[in-house]
Coordinates of C-alpha atoms in Angstrom, one line a residue:
Chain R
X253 CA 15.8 26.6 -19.9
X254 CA 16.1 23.7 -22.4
X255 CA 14.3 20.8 -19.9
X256 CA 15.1 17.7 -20.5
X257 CA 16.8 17.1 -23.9
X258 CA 17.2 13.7 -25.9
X259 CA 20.1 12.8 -28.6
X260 CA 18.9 11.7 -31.4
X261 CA 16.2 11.8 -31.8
X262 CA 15.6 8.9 -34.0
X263 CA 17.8 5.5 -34.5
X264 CA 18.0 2.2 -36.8
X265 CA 20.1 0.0 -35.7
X266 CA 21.4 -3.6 -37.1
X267 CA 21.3 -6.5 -34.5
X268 CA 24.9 -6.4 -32.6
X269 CA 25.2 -2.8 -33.2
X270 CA 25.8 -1.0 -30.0
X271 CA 25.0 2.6 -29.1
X272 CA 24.6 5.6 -26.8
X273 CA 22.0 7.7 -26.1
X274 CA 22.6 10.9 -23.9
X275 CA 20.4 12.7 -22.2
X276 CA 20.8 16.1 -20.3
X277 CA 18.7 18.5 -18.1
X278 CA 19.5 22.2 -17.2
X279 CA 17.4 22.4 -13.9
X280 CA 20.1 21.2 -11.7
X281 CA 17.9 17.8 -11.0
X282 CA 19.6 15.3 -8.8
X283 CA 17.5 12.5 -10.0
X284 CA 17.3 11.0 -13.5
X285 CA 15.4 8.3 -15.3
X286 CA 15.7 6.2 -18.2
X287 CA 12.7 4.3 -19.2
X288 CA 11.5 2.2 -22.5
X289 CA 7.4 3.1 -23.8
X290 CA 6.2 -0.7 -25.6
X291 CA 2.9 -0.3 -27.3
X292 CA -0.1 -1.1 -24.8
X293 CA 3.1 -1.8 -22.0
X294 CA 3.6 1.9 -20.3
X295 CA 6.5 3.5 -19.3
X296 CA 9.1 0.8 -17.8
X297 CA 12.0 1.8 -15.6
X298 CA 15.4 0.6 -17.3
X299 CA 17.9 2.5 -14.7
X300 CA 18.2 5.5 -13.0
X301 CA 20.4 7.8 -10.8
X302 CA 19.8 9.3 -7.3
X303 CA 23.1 11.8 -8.1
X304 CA 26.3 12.5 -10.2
X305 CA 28.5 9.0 -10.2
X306 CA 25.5 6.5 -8.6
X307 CA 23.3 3.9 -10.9
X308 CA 21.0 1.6 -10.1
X309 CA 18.7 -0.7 -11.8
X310 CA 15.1 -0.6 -12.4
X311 CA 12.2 -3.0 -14.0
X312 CA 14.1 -4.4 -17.1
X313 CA 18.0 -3.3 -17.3
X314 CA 18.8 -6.0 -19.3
X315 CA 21.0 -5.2 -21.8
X316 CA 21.2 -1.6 -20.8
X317 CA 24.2 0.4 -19.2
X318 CA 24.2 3.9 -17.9
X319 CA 26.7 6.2 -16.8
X320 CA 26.4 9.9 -14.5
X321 CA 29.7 11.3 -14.8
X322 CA 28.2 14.8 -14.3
X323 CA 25.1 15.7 -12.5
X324 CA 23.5 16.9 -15.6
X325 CA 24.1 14.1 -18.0
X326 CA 22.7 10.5 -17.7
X327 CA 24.0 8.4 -20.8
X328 CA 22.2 5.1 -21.6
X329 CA 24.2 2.3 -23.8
X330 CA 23.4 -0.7 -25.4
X331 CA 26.3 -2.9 -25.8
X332 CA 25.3 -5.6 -28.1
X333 CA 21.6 -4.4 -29.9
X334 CA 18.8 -6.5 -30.2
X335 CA 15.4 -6.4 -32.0
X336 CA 13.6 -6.4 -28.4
X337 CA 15.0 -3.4 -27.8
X338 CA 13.0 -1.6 -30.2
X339 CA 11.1 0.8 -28.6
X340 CA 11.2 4.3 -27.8
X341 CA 13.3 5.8 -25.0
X342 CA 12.4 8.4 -22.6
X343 CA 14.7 10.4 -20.5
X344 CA 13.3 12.2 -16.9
X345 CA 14.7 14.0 -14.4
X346 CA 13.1 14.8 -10.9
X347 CA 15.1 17.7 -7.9
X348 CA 14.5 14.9 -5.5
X349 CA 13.4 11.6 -5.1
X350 CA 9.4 11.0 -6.2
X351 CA 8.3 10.9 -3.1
X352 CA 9.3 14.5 -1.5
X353 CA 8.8 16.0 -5.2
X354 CA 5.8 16.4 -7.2
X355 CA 6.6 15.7 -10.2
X356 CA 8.8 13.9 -13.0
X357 CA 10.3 16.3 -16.2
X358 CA 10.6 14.2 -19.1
X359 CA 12.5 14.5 -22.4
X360 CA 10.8 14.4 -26.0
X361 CA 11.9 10.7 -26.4
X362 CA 14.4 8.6 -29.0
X363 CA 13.1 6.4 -31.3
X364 CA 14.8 3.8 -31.4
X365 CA 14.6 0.5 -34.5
X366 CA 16.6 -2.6 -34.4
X367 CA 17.0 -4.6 -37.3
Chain J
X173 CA 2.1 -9.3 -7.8
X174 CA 1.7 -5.3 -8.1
X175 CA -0.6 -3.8 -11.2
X176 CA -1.7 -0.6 -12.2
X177 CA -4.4 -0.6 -14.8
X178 CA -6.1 1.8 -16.9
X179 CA -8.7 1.4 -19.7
X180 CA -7.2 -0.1 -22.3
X181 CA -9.8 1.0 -25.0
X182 CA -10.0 4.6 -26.5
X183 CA -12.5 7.0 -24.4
X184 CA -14.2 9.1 -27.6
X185 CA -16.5 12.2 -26.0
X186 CA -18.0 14.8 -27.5
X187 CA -17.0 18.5 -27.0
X188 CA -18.2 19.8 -23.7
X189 CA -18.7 17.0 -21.7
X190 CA -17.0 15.5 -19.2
X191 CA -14.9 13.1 -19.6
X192 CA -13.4 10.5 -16.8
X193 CA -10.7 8.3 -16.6
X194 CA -9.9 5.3 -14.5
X195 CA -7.0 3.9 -12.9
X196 CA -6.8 1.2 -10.8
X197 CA -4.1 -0.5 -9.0
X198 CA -3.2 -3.9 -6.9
X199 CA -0.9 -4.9 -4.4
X200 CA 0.4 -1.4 -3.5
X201 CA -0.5 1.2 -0.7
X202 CA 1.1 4.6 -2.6
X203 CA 1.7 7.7 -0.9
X204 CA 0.6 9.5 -3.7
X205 CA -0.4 9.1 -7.1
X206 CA 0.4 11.4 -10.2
X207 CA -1.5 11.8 -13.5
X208 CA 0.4 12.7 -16.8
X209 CA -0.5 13.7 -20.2
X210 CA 1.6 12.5 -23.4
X211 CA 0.9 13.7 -27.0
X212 CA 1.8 11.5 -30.1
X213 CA 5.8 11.7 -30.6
X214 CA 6.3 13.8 -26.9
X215 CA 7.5 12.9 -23.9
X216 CA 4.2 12.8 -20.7
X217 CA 3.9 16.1 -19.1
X218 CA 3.0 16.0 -15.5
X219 CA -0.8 17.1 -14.7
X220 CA -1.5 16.5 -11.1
X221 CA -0.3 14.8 -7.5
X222 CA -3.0 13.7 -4.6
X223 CA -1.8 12.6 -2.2
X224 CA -3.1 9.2 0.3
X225 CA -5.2 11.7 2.6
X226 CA -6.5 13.7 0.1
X227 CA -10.0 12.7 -1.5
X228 CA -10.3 15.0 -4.3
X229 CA -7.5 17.4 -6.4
X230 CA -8.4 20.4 -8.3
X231 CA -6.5 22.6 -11.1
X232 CA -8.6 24.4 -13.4
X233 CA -11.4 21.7 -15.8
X234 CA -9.0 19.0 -14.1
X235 CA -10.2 16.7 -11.0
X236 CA -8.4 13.5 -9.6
X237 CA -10.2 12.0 -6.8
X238 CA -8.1 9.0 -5.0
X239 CA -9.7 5.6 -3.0
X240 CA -7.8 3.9 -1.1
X241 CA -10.2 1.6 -0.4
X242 CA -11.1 0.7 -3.7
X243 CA -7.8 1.5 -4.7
X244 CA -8.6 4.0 -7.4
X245 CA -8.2 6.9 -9.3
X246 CA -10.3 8.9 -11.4
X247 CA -9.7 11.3 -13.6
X248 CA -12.2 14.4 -14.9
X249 CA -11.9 16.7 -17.9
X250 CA -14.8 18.8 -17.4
X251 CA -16.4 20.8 -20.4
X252 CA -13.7 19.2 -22.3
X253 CA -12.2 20.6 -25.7
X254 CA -10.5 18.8 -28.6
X255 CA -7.1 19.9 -27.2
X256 CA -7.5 17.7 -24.6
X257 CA -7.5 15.0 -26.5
X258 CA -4.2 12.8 -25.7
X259 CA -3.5 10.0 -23.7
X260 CA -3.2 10.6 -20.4
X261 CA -0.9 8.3 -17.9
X262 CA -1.5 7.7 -14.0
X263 CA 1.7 6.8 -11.8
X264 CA 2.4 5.2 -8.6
X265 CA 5.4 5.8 -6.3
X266 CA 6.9 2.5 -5.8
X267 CA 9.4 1.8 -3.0
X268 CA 12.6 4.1 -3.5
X269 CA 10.3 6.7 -4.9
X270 CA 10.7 5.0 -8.3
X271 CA 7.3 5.6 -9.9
X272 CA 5.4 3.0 -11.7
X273 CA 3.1 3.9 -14.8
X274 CA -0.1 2.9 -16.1
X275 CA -0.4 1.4 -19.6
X276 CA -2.2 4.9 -20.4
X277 CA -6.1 5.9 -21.9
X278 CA -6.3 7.7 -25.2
X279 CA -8.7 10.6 -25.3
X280 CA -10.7 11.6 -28.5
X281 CA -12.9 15.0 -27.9
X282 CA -14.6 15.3 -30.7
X283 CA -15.8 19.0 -31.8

């Protein structure tokens, strides 16, 4: 089993540039995450999905989009990129929801620079 | 408004000894509460769940102990080795099950 994988890995982008970053787990999770990691700010929520074709917003979705056309894939977008969106992206995928589960899998994380 | 809070500074030990970790919250009542470990450029790696009506957590050199009255965690490393140094995360369920993470504490074990 693969876990929770991350494309790419790493990312500049220039202000207004948009892009997608996919992630995908192989343990048949129901539940996945997207969050942000800001210096000295923890892991923040952006969206995340309960199952295949449902989204829903977390802490700070601003300028994010996401999309679960398949239960295994949970693709994040920016549509318009913007320097506060620097940061690196985590991925994480749970069987159920947190609280019957005991425990989130996360990704190895996209670093993401805008210009 | 809800807060989790860990110690923002750096926790240097030396090899051996144990060391402990705090987290403490406001504004919540949790179920449960989770502690992770992240390495520089990875992704946190779940290390323990207690859960509301549990005092104290085991696995291995690891112990979580929970207070719900003072609303806090801690943490223990016990005869702790430079491998363990990292920094390691504590999480909250919020409503929905959506968890909610601490800013983090680096660990330094120093040989």
């Amino acid at each position: 089993n693969a876990g929770v994988t991350q494309t790419p890995k790493f990312r500049v982008l220039k202000t207004g540039q948009s892009m997608t970053l996919l992630c995908a787990q192989d343990m048949n999770h129901e539940y996945m995450y997207w969050y942000r990691q800001d210096p000295g700010m923890g892991l923040r929520l952006i969206h995340y999905s309960v199952g295949e074709g449902t989204t829903a917003k977390g802490e700070v979705p601003d300028g994010y989009n996401v999309s679960r056309l398949k239960k295994q894939n949970f693709l994040l977008g920016l549509e318009s990129a913007a320097p506060s969106q620097t940061s690196v992206y985590f991925c994480a995928s749970s069987p159920v929801d947190a609280v019957s589960t005991d425990t989130q899998y996360f990704g190895p994380g996209t670093r993401l620079t805008v210009l | 408004s809800q807060k989790i809070e860990q110690n923002s500074e750096a926790l240097n030990i030396q090899e051996g000894k144990t060391a402990t970790l705090t987290c403490n919250y406001t504004n919540y009542s949790p179920a449960y509460l989770q502690w992770y470990r992240q390495d520089p450029g990875r992704g946190p790696v779940f290390l323990l769940l207690i859960r509301e009506n549990e005092k104290e957590k085991r696995k291995e050199r690891l112990k979580v102990t929970f207070d719900t009255t003072l609303k806090q965690s801690l943490f223990h490393i016990t005869a702790s080795q430079p491998a363990d140094s990292a920094t390691y995360l504590c999480a909250l369920v919020h409503q929905g099950g959506k968890l909610i993470f601490g800013q983090g504490t680096e660990l330094s074990v120093k040989p």
